[in-house]
Amino acid sequence: MRYNIRGQHILVTDALRDYVEKKLNRLEKYFEEPITSETNVTMSVTKGKHVIEVMIPLASVILRAEEKSEDMYASIDLVVDKLERQIRKHKTKLNNKFRRESGIRTLFKDDGAAVRVLDEEEEYELVRTKRFLLKPMDVEEAILQMNMVGHSFFMFANSETKEVNVVYKRSDGKYGLIAAD
């Protein structure tokens, strides 16, 4: 794994860097091939809380977790535990899906389409732009992806309809799907 470790309002010492790398290397046992993408780690201190955010882009999923605690080492341990739970949950879902489909692996096809997602903090002021590739997947997988990245909505290429759809979490805890006519 390659790492991009940076600090906001905190000096990233060699000891912290080594600890993060050692802990995140534990995740490699869950993958058949070594992770070639760059793992982004951001450490910060805000109002006395030590926060760590880890994002690992993979071919079919983006693993993302964030944790806060009174101690940065504890936050690192918590975030790695959270990532391990996400990986196990994702692998279980994929195994169930492949069993249902008799092993047909259509989920990982990449159509190369890109889309822009906007995150506005103030009305009419664009403060952030995100770009990502849309991966063909079914609605169940899109909901899983949305929950894994911790967002309230998720845009994806629907593998059944071949259209761009959005799933979202409703205030009643259920899920909704937005599809164009």
CSV table of N, CA, C and O in Angstrom, one decimal, residues 4-124:
chain,number,residue,atom,x,y,z
A,4,ASN,N,-0.6,8.5,1.6
A,4,ASN,CA,-0.5,10.0,1.5
A,4,ASN,C,-1.0,10.4,2.9
A,4,ASN,O,-2.2,10.5,3.1
A,5,ILE,N,-0.1,10.6,3.9
A,5,ILE,CA,-0.5,11.0,5.2
A,5,ILE,C,-0.2,12.4,5.5
A,5,ILE,O,0.9,12.9,5.3
A,6,ARG,N,-1.3,13.2,5.9
A,6,ARG,CA,-1.1,14.6,6.1
A,6,ARG,C,-1.8,15.0,7.4
A,6,ARG,O,-2.7,14.3,7.9
A,7,GLY,N,-1.3,16.1,8.0
A,7,GLY,CA,-1.9,16.5,9.2
A,7,GLY,C,-2.5,17.9,9.1
A,7,GLY,O,-1.9,18.7,8.3
A,8,GLN,N,-3.6,18.2,9.8
A,8,GLN,CA,-4.2,19.5,9.8
A,8,GLN,C,-4.2,19.9,11.3
A,8,GLN,O,-4.8,19.2,12.1
A,9,HIS,N,-3.4,21.0,11.7
A,9,HIS,CA,-3.3,21.4,13.0
A,9,HIS,C,-2.6,20.4,13.9
A,9,HIS,O,-2.9,20.3,15.1
A,10,ILE,N,-1.8,19.5,13.3
A,10,ILE,CA,-1.1,18.5,14.0
A,10,ILE,C,0.2,18.2,13.2
A,10,ILE,O,0.1,18.1,12.0
A,11,LEU,N,1.3,18.0,13.9
A,11,LEU,CA,2.5,17.5,13.3
A,11,LEU,C,2.5,16.0,13.2
A,11,LEU,O,2.3,15.3,14.2
A,12,VAL,N,2.6,15.5,12.0
A,12,VAL,CA,2.6,14.0,11.8
A,12,VAL,C,4.1,13.6,12.0
A,12,VAL,O,5.0,13.7,11.2
A,13,THR,N,4.3,13.0,13.2
A,13,THR,CA,5.6,12.5,13.5
A,13,THR,C,5.9,11.2,12.9
A,13,THR,O,5.0,10.5,12.3
A,14,ASP,N,7.2,10.8,12.9
A,14,ASP,CA,7.5,9.5,12.3
A,14,ASP,C,6.8,8.3,13.0
A,14,ASP,O,6.4,7.4,12.4
A,15,ALA,N,6.7,8.5,14.4
A,15,ALA,CA,6.0,7.5,15.2
A,15,ALA,C,4.6,7.3,14.7
A,15,ALA,O,4.1,6.2,14.6
A,16,LEU,N,3.9,8.5,14.5
A,16,LEU,CA,2.5,8.4,14.1
A,16,LEU,C,2.4,7.8,12.7
A,16,LEU,O,1.5,6.9,12.4
A,17,ARG,N,3.3,8.2,11.8
A,17,ARG,CA,3.3,7.7,10.4
A,17,ARG,C,3.5,6.2,10.4
A,17,ARG,O,2.8,5.4,9.8
A,18,ASP,N,4.5,5.7,11.2
A,18,ASP,CA,4.7,4.3,11.3
A,18,ASP,C,3.6,3.5,11.9
A,18,ASP,O,3.2,2.4,11.4
A,19,TYR,N,2.9,4.1,12.9
A,19,TYR,CA,1.8,3.4,13.5
A,19,TYR,C,0.6,3.3,12.5
A,19,TYR,O,0.0,2.2,12.4
A,20,VAL,N,0.3,4.4,11.8
A,20,VAL,CA,-0.7,4.3,10.8
A,20,VAL,C,-0.4,3.3,9.7
A,20,VAL,O,-1.3,2.4,9.4
A,21,GLU,N,0.8,3.3,9.2
A,21,GLU,CA,1.1,2.3,8.1
A,21,GLU,C,1.0,0.9,8.6
A,21,GLU,O,0.5,0.0,8.0
A,22,LYS,N,1.5,0.7,9.9
A,22,LYS,CA,1.5,-0.7,10.4
A,22,LYS,C,0.1,-1.2,10.6
A,22,LYS,O,-0.3,-2.3,10.2
A,23,LYS,N,-0.8,-0.3,11.1
A,23,LYS,CA,-2.2,-0.7,11.3
A,23,LYS,C,-2.9,-0.9,10.0
A,23,LYS,O,-3.7,-1.9,9.9
A,24,LEU,N,-2.7,0.0,9.0
A,24,LEU,CA,-3.5,-0.1,7.8
A,24,LEU,C,-3.0,-1.3,6.9
A,24,LEU,O,-3.7,-1.9,6.1
A,25,ASN,N,-1.7,-1.7,7.1
A,25,ASN,CA,-1.2,-2.9,6.4
A,25,ASN,C,-1.9,-4.1,6.8
A,25,ASN,O,-1.9,-5.1,6.0
A,26,ARG,N,-2.6,-4.1,8.0
A,26,ARG,CA,-3.4,-5.3,8.4
A,26,ARG,C,-4.5,-5.6,7.4
A,26,ARG,O,-5.0,-6.7,7.3
A,27,LEU,N,-5.0,-4.5,6.7
A,27,LEU,CA,-6.1,-4.7,5.8
A,27,LEU,C,-5.7,-5.5,4.6
A,27,LEU,O,-6.6,-6.0,3.9
A,28,GLU,N,-4.5,-5.5,4.2
A,28,GLU,CA,-4.1,-6.2,3.0
A,28,GLU,C,-4.4,-7.7,3.0
A,28,GLU,O,-4.6,-8.3,1.9
A,29,LYS,N,-4.6,-8.3,4.2
A,29,LYS,CA,-4.9,-9.7,4.2
A,29,LYS,C,-6.3,-10.0,3.6
A,29,LYS,O,-6.6,-11.2,3.3
A,30,TYR,N,-7.1,-9.0,3.5
A,30,TYR,CA,-8.5,-9.2,3.0
A,30,TYR,C,-8.5,-9.2,1.4
A,30,TYR,O,-9.6,-9.4,0.9
A,31,PHE,N,-7.4,-8.9,0.8
A,31,PHE,CA,-7.4,-8.7,-0.7
A,31,PHE,C,-6.5,-9.8,-1.3
A,31,PHE,O,-5.5,-10.1,-0.8
A,32,GLU,N,-7.0,-10.3,-2.5
A,32,GLU,CA,-6.2,-11.3,-3.2
A,32,GLU,C,-5.0,-10.7,-3.8
A,32,GLU,O,-3.9,-11.3,-3.9
A,33,GLU,N,-5.0,-9.4,-4.3
A,33,GLU,CA,-3.9,-8.8,-4.9
A,33,GLU,C,-3.6,-7.5,-4.0
A,33,GLU,O,-4.4,-7.0,-3.4
A,34,PRO,N,-2.3,-7.1,-4.0
A,34,PRO,CA,-1.9,-5.9,-3.3
A,34,PRO,C,-2.7,-4.7,-3.7
A,34,PRO,O,-3.0,-4.6,-4.9
A,35,ILE,N,-3.0,-3.8,-2.8
A,35,ILE,CA,-3.7,-2.6,-3.2
A,35,ILE,C,-2.7,-1.6,-3.8
A,35,ILE,O,-1.6,-1.3,-3.3
A,36,THR,N,-3.0,-1.2,-5.0
A,36,THR,CA,-2.0,-0.4,-5.8
A,36,THR,C,-2.4,1.1,-5.7
A,36,THR,O,-1.6,2.0,-6.0
A,37,SER,N,-3.6,1.4,-5.3
A,37,SER,CA,-4.0,2.8,-5.2
A,37,SER,C,-3.4,3.5,-4.0
A,37,SER,O,-3.0,2.8,-3.1
A,38,GLU,N,-3.4,4.8,-4.0
A,38,GLU,CA,-2.9,5.5,-2.9
A,38,GLU,C,-3.9,5.7,-1.8
A,38,GLU,O,-5.0,6.2,-2.0
A,39,THR,N,-3.5,5.3,-0.6
A,39,THR,CA,-4.4,5.5,0.6
A,39,THR,C,-4.2,6.9,1.2
A,39,THR,O,-3.1,7.3,1.5
A,40,ASN,N,-5.3,7.6,1.3
A,40,ASN,CA,-5.2,9.0,1.8
A,40,ASN,C,-5.6,9.0,3.3
A,40,ASN,O,-6.7,8.5,3.6
A,41,VAL,N,-4.8,9.5,4.1
A,41,VAL,CA,-5.0,9.6,5.5
A,41,VAL,C,-4.8,11.1,6.0
A,41,VAL,O,-3.8,11.7,5.7
A,42,THR,N,-5.9,11.6,6.6
A,42,THR,CA,-5.8,12.9,7.2
A,42,THR,C,-6.0,12.9,8.7
A,42,THR,O,-7.0,12.3,9.1
A,43,MET,N,-5.1,13.4,9.4
A,43,MET,CA,-5.2,13.5,10.8
A,43,MET,C,-5.3,15.0,11.2
A,43,MET,O,-4.7,15.9,10.6
A,44,SER,N,-6.2,15.2,12.2
A,44,SER,CA,-6.4,16.6,12.6
A,44,SER,C,-6.8,16.6,14.1
A,44,SER,O,-7.2,15.6,14.7
A,45,VAL,N,-6.7,17.8,14.7
A,45,VAL,CA,-7.1,18.0,16.1
A,45,VAL,C,-8.1,19.2,16.0
A,45,VAL,O,-7.7,20.3,15.6
A,46,THR,N,-9.3,19.0,16.5
A,46,THR,CA,-10.3,20.0,16.5
A,46,THR,C,-11.0,19.9,17.9
A,46,THR,O,-11.6,18.9,18.2
A,47,LYS,N,-11.0,21.1,18.6
A,47,LYS,CA,-11.6,21.2,19.9
A,47,LYS,C,-11.2,20.0,20.8
A,47,LYS,O,-12.0,19.4,21.5
A,48,GLY,N,-9.9,19.7,20.8
A,48,GLY,CA,-9.4,18.7,21.7
A,48,GLY,C,-9.7,17.3,21.3
A,48,GLY,O,-9.2,16.3,21.9
A,49,LYS,N,-10.3,17.1,20.2
A,49,LYS,CA,-10.6,15.7,19.6
A,49,LYS,C,-9.6,15.4,18.5
A,49,LYS,O,-9.3,16.2,17.7
A,50,HIS,N,-9.0,14.2,18.6
A,50,HIS,CA,-8.1,13.7,17.6
A,50,HIS,C,-8.9,12.9,16.6
A,50,HIS,O,-9.4,11.9,16.9
A,51,VAL,N,-8.9,13.5,15.3
A,51,VAL,CA,-9.7,12.9,14.3
A,51,VAL,C,-8.8,12.3,13.2
A,51,VAL,O,-7.8,12.9,12.8
A,52,ILE,N,-9.1,11.2,12.7
A,52,ILE,CA,-8.4,10.5,11.6
A,52,ILE,C,-9.5,10.1,10.5
A,52,ILE,O,-10.5,9.6,10.9
A,53,GLU,N,-9.2,10.4,9.3
A,53,GLU,CA,-10.0,10.0,8.2
A,53,GLU,C,-9.1,9.3,7.2
A,53,GLU,O,-8.0,9.7,6.8
A,54,VAL,N,-9.6,8.1,6.8
A,54,VAL,CA,-8.9,7.2,5.9
A,54,VAL,C,-9.8,7.0,4.7
A,54,VAL,O,-11.0,6.6,4.8
A,55,MET,N,-9.2,7.1,3.4
A,55,MET,CA,-9.9,6.8,2.2
A,55,MET,C,-9.1,5.9,1.3
A,55,MET,O,-7.9,6.3,1.0
A,56,ILE,N,-9.6,4.8,1.0
A,56,ILE,CA,-8.9,3.8,0.2
A,56,ILE,C,-9.7,3.5,-1.1
A,56,ILE,O,-10.7,2.8,-1.1
A,57,PRO,N,-9.3,4.2,-2.2
A,57,PRO,CA,-10.0,3.9,-3.5
A,57,PRO,C,-9.6,2.6,-4.1
A,57,PRO,O,-8.4,2.3,-4.3
A,58,LEU,N,-10.5,1.7,-4.3
A,58,LEU,CA,-10.3,0.4,-4.9
A,58,LEU,C,-11.0,0.4,-6.3
A,58,LEU,O,-11.7,1.3,-6.6
A,59,ALA,N,-10.8,-0.7,-7.0
A,59,ALA,CA,-11.4,-0.8,-8.3
A,59,ALA,C,-12.9,-0.8,-8.3
A,59,ALA,O,-13.6,-0.1,-9.2
A,60,SER,N,-13.6,-1.4,-7.3
A,60,SER,CA,-15.0,-1.5,-7.3
A,60,SER,C,-15.7,-0.7,-6.2
A,60,SER,O,-16.9,-0.7,-6.1
A,61,VAL,N,-14.9,-0.1,-5.3
A,61,VAL,CA,-15.5,0.5,-4.1
A,61,VAL,C,-14.5,1.5,-3.5
A,61,VAL,O,-13.3,1.4,-3.7
A,62,ILE,N,-15.0,2.5,-2.8
A,62,ILE,CA,-14.1,3.4,-2.1
A,62,ILE,C,-14.4,3.1,-0.6
A,62,ILE,O,-15.5,3.3,-0.1
A,63,LEU,N,-13.4,2.7,0.1
A,63,LEU,CA,-13.5,2.5,1.5
A,63,LEU,C,-13.2,3.8,2.2
A,63,LEU,O,-12.1,4.4,1.9
A,64,ARG,N,-14.0,4.2,3.1
A,64,ARG,CA,-13.8,5.5,3.8
A,64,ARG,C,-14.3,5.3,5.3
A,64,ARG,O,-15.4,4.8,5.5
A,65,ALA,N,-13.5,5.8,6.2
A,65,ALA,CA,-13.9,5.8,7.6
A,65,ALA,C,-13.3,7.0,8.3
A,65,ALA,O,-12.2,7.5,7.9
A,66,GLU,N,-14.0,7.4,9.3
A,66,GLU,CA,-13.5,8.6,10.1
A,66,GLU,C,-13.8,8.2,11.6
A,66,GLU,O,-14.8,7.7,11.9
A,67,GLU,N,-12.8,8.6,12.5
A,67,GLU,CA,-13.0,8.3,13.9
A,67,GLU,C,-12.4,9.5,14.7
A,67,GLU,O,-11.5,10.1,14.3
A,68,LYS,N,-13.0,9.8,15.9
A,68,LYS,CA,-12.6,10.8,16.8
A,68,LYS,C,-12.4,10.2,18.2
A,68,LYS,O,-13.3,9.4,18.6
A,69,SER,N,-11.4,10.7,18.9
A,69,SER,CA,-11.3,10.3,20.3
A,69,SER,C,-10.3,11.3,21.0
A,69,SER,O,-9.9,12.2,20.4
A,70,GLU,N,-10.0,11.0,22.2
A,70,GLU,CA,-9.2,11.9,23.0
A,70,GLU,C,-7.7,11.7,22.6
A,70,GLU,O,-6.9,12.5,23.0
A,71,ASP,N,-7.4,10.6,21.9
A,71,ASP,CA,-6.0,10.2,21.7
A,71,ASP,C,-5.9,9.8,20.2
A,71,ASP,O,-6.7,9.0,19.7
A,72,MET,N,-4.8,10.3,19.5
A,72,MET,CA,-4.7,9.9,18.1
A,72,MET,C,-4.5,8.4,17.9
A,72,MET,O,-5.0,7.8,16.9
A,73,TYR,N,-3.7,7.8,18.7
A,73,TYR,CA,-3.5,6.4,18.6
A,73,TYR,C,-4.7,5.6,18.7
A,73,TYR,O,-5.0,4.6,18.0
A,74,ALA,N,-5.6,6.0,19.7
A,74,ALA,CA,-6.9,5.3,19.8
A,74,ALA,C,-7.8,5.5,18.6
A,74,ALA,O,-8.5,4.6,18.1
A,75,SER,N,-7.7,6.7,18.0
A,75,SER,CA,-8.5,7.0,16.8
A,75,SER,C,-8.0,6.2,15.7
A,75,SER,O,-8.8,5.7,14.9
A,76,ILE,N,-6.7,6.0,15.6
A,76,ILE,CA,-6.2,5.1,14.5
A,76,ILE,C,-6.7,3.7,14.7
A,76,ILE,O,-7.2,3.0,13.7
A,77,ASP,N,-6.6,3.2,15.9
A,77,ASP,CA,-7.2,1.8,16.1
A,77,ASP,C,-8.6,1.7,15.8
A,77,ASP,O,-9.1,0.7,15.1
A,78,LEU,N,-9.4,2.7,16.2
A,78,LEU,CA,-10.9,2.7,15.9
A,78,LEU,C,-11.2,2.7,14.4
A,78,LEU,O,-12.1,2.0,13.9
A,79,VAL,N,-10.4,3.5,13.7
A,79,VAL,CA,-10.7,3.7,12.2
A,79,VAL,C,-10.3,2.4,11.5
A,79,VAL,O,-11.0,2.0,10.5
A,80,VAL,N,-9.2,1.7,11.9
A,80,VAL,CA,-8.9,0.5,11.2
A,80,VAL,C,-9.9,-0.6,11.5
A,80,VAL,O,-10.3,-1.4,10.6
A,81,ASP,N,-10.4,-0.6,12.8
A,81,ASP,CA,-11.5,-1.6,13.1
A,81,ASP,C,-12.7,-1.3,12.2
A,81,ASP,O,-13.4,-2.3,11.8
A,82,LYS,N,-13.1,-0.1,12.1
A,82,LYS,CA,-14.2,0.3,11.2
A,82,LYS,C,-14.0,-0.1,9.8
A,82,LYS,O,-14.9,-0.7,9.2
A,83,LEU,N,-12.8,0.1,9.3
A,83,LEU,CA,-12.5,-0.3,7.9
A,83,LEU,C,-12.6,-1.9,7.7
A,83,LEU,O,-13.1,-2.4,6.7
A,84,GLU,N,-12.1,-2.6,8.7
A,84,GLU,CA,-12.2,-4.1,8.7
A,84,GLU,C,-13.7,-4.5,8.7
A,84,GLU,O,-14.0,-5.4,7.9
A,85,ARG,N,-14.5,-3.9,9.5
A,85,ARG,CA,-15.9,-4.2,9.5
A,85,ARG,C,-16.6,-4.0,8.1
A,85,ARG,O,-17.3,-4.8,7.6
A,86,GLN,N,-16.2,-2.8,7.5
A,86,GLN,CA,-16.7,-2.5,6.2
A,86,GLN,C,-16.3,-3.5,5.1
A,86,GLN,O,-17.1,-4.0,4.3
A,87,ILE,N,-15.0,-3.9,5.2
A,87,ILE,CA,-14.5,-4.9,4.2
A,87,ILE,C,-15.2,-6.2,4.4
A,87,ILE,O,-15.7,-6.8,3.4
A,88,ARG,N,-15.4,-6.7,5.6
A,88,ARG,CA,-16.0,-8.0,5.8
A,88,ARG,C,-17.5,-7.9,5.4
A,88,ARG,O,-18.0,-8.9,4.7
A,89,LYS,N,-18.2,-6.8,5.7
A,89,LYS,CA,-19.6,-6.7,5.3
A,89,LYS,C,-19.7,-6.7,3.7
A,89,LYS,O,-20.5,-7.3,3.1
A,90,HIS,N,-18.8,-5.9,3.1
A,90,HIS,CA,-18.8,-5.9,1.6
A,90,HIS,C,-18.5,-7.2,1.0
A,90,HIS,O,-19.2,-7.6,0.1
A,91,LYS,N,-17.5,-7.9,1.5
A,91,LYS,CA,-17.2,-9.3,1.0
A,91,LYS,C,-18.4,-10.2,1.2
A,91,LYS,O,-18.7,-11.0,0.3
A,92,THR,N,-19.0,-10.2,2.3
A,92,THR,CA,-20.2,-11.0,2.5
A,92,THR,C,-21.3,-10.7,1.5
A,92,THR,O,-21.9,-11.7,0.9
A,93,LYS,N,-21.6,-9.5,1.3
A,93,LYS,CA,-22.6,-9.1,0.3
A,93,LYS,C,-22.2,-9.6,-1.1
A,93,LYS,O,-23.1,-10.1,-1.8
A,94,LEU,N,-21.0,-9.4,-1.5
A,94,LEU,CA,-20.5,-9.8,-2.8
A,94,LEU,C,-20.6,-11.3,-2.9
A,94,LEU,O,-21.1,-11.8,-4.0
A,95,ASN,N,-20.2,-12.0,-1.9
A,95,ASN,CA,-20.3,-13.5,-1.9
A,95,ASN,C,-21.7,-14.0,-2.1
A,95,ASN,O,-22.0,-14.9,-2.9
A,96,ASN,N,-22.6,-13.3,-1.4
A,96,ASN,CA,-24.1,-13.7,-1.5
A,96,ASN,C,-24.6,-13.4,-2.9
A,96,ASN,O,-25.3,-14.2,-3.5
A,97,LYS,N,-24.2,-12.2,-3.4
A,97,LYS,CA,-24.6,-11.8,-4.8
A,97,LYS,C,-24.1,-12.8,-5.8
A,97,LYS,O,-24.8,-13.2,-6.7
A,98,PHE,N,-22.8,-13.2,-5.7
A,98,PHE,CA,-22.2,-14.1,-6.7
A,98,PHE,C,-22.8,-15.4,-6.6
A,98,PHE,O,-23.0,-16.1,-7.6
A,99,ARG,N,-23.2,-15.9,-5.4
A,99,ARG,CA,-23.9,-17.2,-5.3
A,99,ARG,C,-25.2,-17.1,-6.0
A,99,ARG,O,-25.6,-18.1,-6.6
A,100,ARG,N,-26.0,-16.0,-5.8
A,100,ARG,CA,-27.3,-15.9,-6.4
A,100,ARG,C,-27.2,-15.9,-7.9
A,100,ARG,O,-28.0,-16.3,-8.6
A,101,GLU,N,-26.1,-15.3,-8.4
A,101,GLU,CA,-26.0,-15.1,-9.9
A,101,GLU,C,-25.1,-16.2,-10.5
A,101,GLU,O,-24.6,-16.1,-11.6
A,102,SER,N,-24.9,-17.3,-9.8
A,102,SER,CA,-24.1,-18.4,-10.2
A,102,SER,C,-22.6,-18.0,-10.6
A,102,SER,O,-22.1,-18.5,-11.6
A,103,GLY,N,-22.1,-17.0,-9.9
A,103,GLY,CA,-20.7,-16.6,-10.1
A,103,GLY,C,-20.5,-15.6,-11.3
A,103,GLY,O,-19.3,-15.3,-11.6
A,104,ILE,N,-21.5,-15.1,-11.9
A,104,ILE,CA,-21.3,-14.1,-12.9
A,104,ILE,C,-20.9,-12.8,-12.3
A,104,ILE,O,-21.6,-12.2,-11.5
A,105,ARG,N,-19.7,-12.3,-12.7
A,105,ARG,CA,-19.2,-11.1,-12.1
A,105,ARG,C,-19.4,-9.9,-12.9
A,105,ARG,O,-18.4,-9.3,-13.4
A,106,THR,N,-20.6,-9.4,-13.1
A,106,THR,CA,-20.8,-8.2,-13.9
A,106,THR,C,-20.6,-7.0,-13.1
A,106,THR,O,-20.6,-5.9,-13.7
A,107,LEU,N,-20.5,-7.0,-11.8
A,107,LEU,CA,-20.4,-5.9,-11.0
A,107,LEU,C,-19.2,-5.0,-11.2
A,107,LEU,O,-19.2,-3.8,-11.1
A,108,PHE,N,-18.1,-5.6,-11.7
A,108,PHE,CA,-16.9,-4.9,-11.8
A,108,PHE,C,-16.6,-4.4,-13.2
A,108,PHE,O,-15.5,-3.9,-13.4
A,109,LYS,N,-17.5,-4.4,-14.1
A,109,LYS,CA,-17.3,-3.7,-15.4
A,109,LYS,C,-17.2,-2.2,-15.2
A,109,LYS,O,-17.9,-1.6,-14.4
A,110,ASP,N,-16.3,-1.6,-15.9
A,110,ASP,CA,-16.1,-0.2,-15.8
A,110,ASP,C,-16.4,0.5,-17.1
A,110,ASP,O,-15.7,0.2,-18.1
A,111,ASP,N,-17.4,1.4,-17.2
A,111,ASP,CA,-17.7,2.0,-18.4
A,111,ASP,C,-16.9,3.3,-18.6
A,111,ASP,O,-17.0,3.9,-19.7
A,112,GLY,N,-16.2,3.7,-17.6
A,112,GLY,CA,-15.3,4.9,-17.8
A,112,GLY,C,-16.0,6.2,-17.7
A,112,GLY,O,-15.4,7.3,-17.9
A,113,ALA,N,-17.3,6.2,-17.4
A,113,ALA,CA,-18.0,7.5,-17.3
A,113,ALA,C,-17.6,8.3,-16.0
A,113,ALA,O,-17.4,7.7,-15.0
A,114,ALA,N,-17.6,9.6,-16.1
A,114,ALA,CA,-17.3,10.4,-15.0
A,114,ALA,C,-18.4,11.3,-14.7
A,114,ALA,O,-19.2,11.7,-15.6
A,115,VAL,N,-18.6,11.7,-13.5
A,115,VAL,CA,-19.6,12.6,-13.1
A,115,VAL,C,-19.1,13.6,-12.0
A,115,VAL,O,-18.1,13.3,-11.3
A,116,ARG,N,-19.7,14.8,-11.9
A,116,ARG,CA,-19.3,15.7,-10.9
A,116,ARG,C,-20.3,15.8,-9.8
A,116,ARG,O,-21.5,15.8,-10.0
A,117,VAL,N,-19.9,15.8,-8.5
A,117,VAL,CA,-20.7,15.9,-7.4
A,117,VAL,C,-20.3,17.2,-6.7
A,117,VAL,O,-19.2,17.4,-6.4
A,118,LEU,N,-21.3,18.0,-6.3
A,118,LEU,CA,-21.1,19.3,-5.7
A,118,LEU,C,-21.5,19.2,-4.2
A,118,LEU,O,-22.5,18.7,-3.9
A,119,ASP,N,-20.6,19.8,-3.4
A,119,ASP,CA,-20.9,19.9,-2.0
A,119,ASP,C,-20.9,21.4,-1.6
A,119,ASP,O,-19.8,22.0,-1.5
A,120,GLU,N,-22.1,22.0,-1.4
A,120,GLU,CA,-22.1,23.4,-1.1
A,120,GLU,C,-22.3,23.6,0.4
A,120,GLU,O,-23.1,23.1,1.1
A,121,GLU,N,-21.4,24.5,0.9
A,121,GLU,CA,-21.5,24.9,2.3
A,121,GLU,C,-22.3,26.2,2.5
A,121,GLU,O,-22.9,26.3,3.5
A,122,GLU,N,-22.2,27.1,1.5
A,122,GLU,CA,-23.0,28.3,1.6
A,122,GLU,C,-23.8,28.3,0.3
A,122,GLU,O,-23.5,27.9,-0.8
A,123,GLU,N,-25.0,29.0,0.4
A,123,GLU,CA,-25.9,29.1,-0.7
A,123,GLU,C,-25.2,29.7,-1.9
A,123,GLU,O,-24.7,30.8,-1.8
A,124,TYR,N,-25.3,29.0,-3.1
A,124,TYR,CA,-24.8,29.4,-4.4
A,124,TYR,C,-23.3,29.6,-4.4
A,124,TYR,O,-22.8,30.1,-5.4
